[in-house]
XYZ file of C-alpha atoms in Angstrom:
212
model
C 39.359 215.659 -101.254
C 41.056 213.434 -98.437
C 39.804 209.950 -97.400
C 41.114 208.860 -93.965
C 39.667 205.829 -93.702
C 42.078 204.035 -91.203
C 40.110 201.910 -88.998
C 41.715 198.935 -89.172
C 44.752 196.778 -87.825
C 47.802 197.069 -90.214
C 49.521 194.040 -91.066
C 52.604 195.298 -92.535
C 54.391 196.356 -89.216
C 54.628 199.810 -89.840
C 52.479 201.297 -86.349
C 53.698 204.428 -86.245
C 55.913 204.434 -83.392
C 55.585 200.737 -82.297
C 58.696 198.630 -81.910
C 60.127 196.789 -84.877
C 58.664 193.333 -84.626
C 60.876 189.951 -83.496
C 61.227 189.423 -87.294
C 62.397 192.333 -88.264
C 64.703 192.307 -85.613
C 66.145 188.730 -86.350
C 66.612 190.369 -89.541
C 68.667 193.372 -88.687
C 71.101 190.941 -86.361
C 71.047 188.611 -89.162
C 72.442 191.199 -91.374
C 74.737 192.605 -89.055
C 76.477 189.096 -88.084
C 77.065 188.518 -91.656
C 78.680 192.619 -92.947
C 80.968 191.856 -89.825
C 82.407 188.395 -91.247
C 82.204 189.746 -94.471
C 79.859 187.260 -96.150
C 77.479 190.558 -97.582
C 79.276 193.587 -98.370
C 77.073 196.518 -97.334
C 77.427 198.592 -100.587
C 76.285 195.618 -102.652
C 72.776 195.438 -99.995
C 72.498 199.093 -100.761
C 72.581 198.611 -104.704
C 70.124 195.455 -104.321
C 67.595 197.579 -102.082
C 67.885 200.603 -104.458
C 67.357 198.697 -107.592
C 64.185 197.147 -106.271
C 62.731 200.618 -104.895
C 63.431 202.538 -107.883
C 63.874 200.235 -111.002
C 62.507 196.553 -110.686
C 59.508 197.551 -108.851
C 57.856 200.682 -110.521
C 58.386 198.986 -113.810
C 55.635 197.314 -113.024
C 53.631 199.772 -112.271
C 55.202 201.582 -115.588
C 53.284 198.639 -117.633
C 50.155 198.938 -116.159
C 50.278 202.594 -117.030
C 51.297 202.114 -120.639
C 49.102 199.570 -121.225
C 46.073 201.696 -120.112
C 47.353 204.598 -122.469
C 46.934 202.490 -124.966
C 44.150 200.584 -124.902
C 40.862 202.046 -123.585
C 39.215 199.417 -122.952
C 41.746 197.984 -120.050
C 42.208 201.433 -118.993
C 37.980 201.536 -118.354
C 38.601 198.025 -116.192
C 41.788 199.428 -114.490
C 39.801 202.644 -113.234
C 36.542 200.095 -112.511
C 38.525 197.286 -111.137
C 42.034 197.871 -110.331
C 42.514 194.523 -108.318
C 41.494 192.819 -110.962
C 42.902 194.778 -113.931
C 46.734 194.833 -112.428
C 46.337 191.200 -111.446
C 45.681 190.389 -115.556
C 49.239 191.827 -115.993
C 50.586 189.222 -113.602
C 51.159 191.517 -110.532
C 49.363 190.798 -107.453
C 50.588 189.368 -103.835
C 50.392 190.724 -100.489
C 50.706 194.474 -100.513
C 48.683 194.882 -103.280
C 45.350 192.526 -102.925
C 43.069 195.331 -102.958
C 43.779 198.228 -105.490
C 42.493 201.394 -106.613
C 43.748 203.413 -109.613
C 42.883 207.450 -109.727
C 43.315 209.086 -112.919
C 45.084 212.866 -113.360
C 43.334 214.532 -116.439
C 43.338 218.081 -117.123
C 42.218 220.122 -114.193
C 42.727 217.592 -111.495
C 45.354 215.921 -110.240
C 46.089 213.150 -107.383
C 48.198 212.599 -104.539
C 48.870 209.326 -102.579
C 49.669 209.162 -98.811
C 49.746 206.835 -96.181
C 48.728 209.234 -92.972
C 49.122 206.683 -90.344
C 52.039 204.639 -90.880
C 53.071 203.976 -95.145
C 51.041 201.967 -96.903
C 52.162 201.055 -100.105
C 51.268 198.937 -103.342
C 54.273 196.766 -103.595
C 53.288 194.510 -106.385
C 53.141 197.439 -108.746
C 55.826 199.976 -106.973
C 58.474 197.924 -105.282
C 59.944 199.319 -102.004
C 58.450 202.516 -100.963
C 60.941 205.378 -100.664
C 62.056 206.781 -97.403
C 60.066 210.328 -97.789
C 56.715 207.987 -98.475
C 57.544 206.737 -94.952
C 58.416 209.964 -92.989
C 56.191 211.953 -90.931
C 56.505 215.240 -92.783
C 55.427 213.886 -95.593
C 52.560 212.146 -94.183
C 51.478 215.241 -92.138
C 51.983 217.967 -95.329
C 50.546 215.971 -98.096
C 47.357 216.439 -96.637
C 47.459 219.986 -94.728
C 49.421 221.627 -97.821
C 49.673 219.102 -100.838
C 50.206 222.337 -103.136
C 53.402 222.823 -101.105
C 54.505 219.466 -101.015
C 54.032 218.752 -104.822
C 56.186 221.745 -105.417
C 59.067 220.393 -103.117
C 59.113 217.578 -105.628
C 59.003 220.116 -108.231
C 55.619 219.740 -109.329
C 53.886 223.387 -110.159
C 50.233 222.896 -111.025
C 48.257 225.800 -112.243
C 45.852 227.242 -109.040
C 42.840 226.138 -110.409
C 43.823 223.157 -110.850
C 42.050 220.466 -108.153
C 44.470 217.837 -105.532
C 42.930 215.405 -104.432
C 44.882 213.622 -101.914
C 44.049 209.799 -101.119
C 45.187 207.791 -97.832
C 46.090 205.122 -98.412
C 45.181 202.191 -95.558
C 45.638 197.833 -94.822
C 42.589 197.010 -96.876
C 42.989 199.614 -99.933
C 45.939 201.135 -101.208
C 45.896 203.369 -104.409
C 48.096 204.248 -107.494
C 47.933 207.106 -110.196
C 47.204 206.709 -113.642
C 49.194 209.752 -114.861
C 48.512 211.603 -118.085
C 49.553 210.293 -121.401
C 52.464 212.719 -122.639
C 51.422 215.020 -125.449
C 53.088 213.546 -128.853
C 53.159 209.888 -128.112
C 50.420 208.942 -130.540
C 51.612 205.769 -132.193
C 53.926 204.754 -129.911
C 54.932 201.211 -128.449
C 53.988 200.103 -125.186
C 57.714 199.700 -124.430
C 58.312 203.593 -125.597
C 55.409 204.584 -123.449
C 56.575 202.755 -120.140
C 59.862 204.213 -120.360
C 57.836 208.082 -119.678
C 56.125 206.491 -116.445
C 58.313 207.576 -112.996
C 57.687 206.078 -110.028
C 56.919 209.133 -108.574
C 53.952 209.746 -110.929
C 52.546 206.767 -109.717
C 52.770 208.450 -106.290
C 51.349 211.542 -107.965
C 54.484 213.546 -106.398
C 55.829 213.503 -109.992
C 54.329 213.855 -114.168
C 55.053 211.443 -116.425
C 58.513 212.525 -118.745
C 57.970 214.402 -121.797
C 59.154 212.901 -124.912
C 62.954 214.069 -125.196
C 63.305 214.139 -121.826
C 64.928 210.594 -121.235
């Protein structure tokens, strides 16, 4: 199942080919002017952009998850009402006004993609990563998700269903993977630390326990 429902204007400057706009260009010349009289030391960027991509962001994310693994009845609004659901938790904000979670159960699983440009809840995810963004990716997930999930090294068994969902301006979606077998009992915290980013993405499973 694909949705390509991409008739709209994105605001979030990422047309597919188009030129980066005057901001982003101020930006870039900004940055530039200041590496050169060493005022920002370009390793130190790096470590600040990685730590939002990978760690500050998706922990978000990784508390909506837990929470919905353990309480069913937020994990009923989360799948009804996303938007509203995530925004309970305190994350909302431009990038992520209008949400929808898809769950992964047994015998289905789900795949996010942006097909058009890369589309991307940032409230819950932080930064999206550079393969989100490229056009293989884009292209593949939706011609040959089976392939593409086991790049990431994600082997499903064959009958299992993908579902692949395209993300777009007005909706963009995140995945509520499954709880880890033998986590009955344990704390939200515990349970946040088995949610990946890339689960969330649905190129990824949550960890097993014991594999932290």
């Amino acid at each position: 199942m694909s949705t390509h429902d991409h008739d709209h204007d994105h605001d979030d400057d990422h047309h597919h080919g188009a030129p980066p706009s005057p901001m982003a260009e101020r930006v870039k010349k900004l940055e530039a002017v200041l590496v050169e009289k060493g005022y920002v030391d370009p390793a130190a960027l790096d470590v600040f952009i990685d730590t939002y991509e990978t760690k500050v962001g998706p922990r978000n994310g990784a508390h909506v998850v837990a929470h919905a693994w353990r309480d069913e009845e937020f994990r009923t609004w989360l799948l009804e009402d996303a938007t509203a659901a995530i925004a309970s938790l305190g994350y909302s904000g431009r990038q992520g006004e209008h949400m929808k979670v898809v769950e992964n159960k047994p015998g289905l699983h789900n795949l996010i993609v942006c097909t058009l440009c890369s589309c991307y809840p940032w409230s819950v995810l932080g930064l999206p990563p550079v393969w989100y963004k490229s056009a293989p990716y884009r292209s593949r997930a939706v011609i040959d998700p089976r392939g593409v999930l086991a790049e990431f090294g994600v082997t499903l068994p064959e009958d299992t269903e993908i579902r692949v969902w395209d993300s777009t301006a007005e909706l963009r979606y995140l995945v509520l993977p499954q709880r880890p077998d033998g986590t009955k009992g344990w704390s939200e915290m515990a349970l946040a630390q088995l949610v990946t980013r890339d689960s969330m993405i649905g190129t990824g499973l949550a960890i097993q326990p014991g594999g932290l």
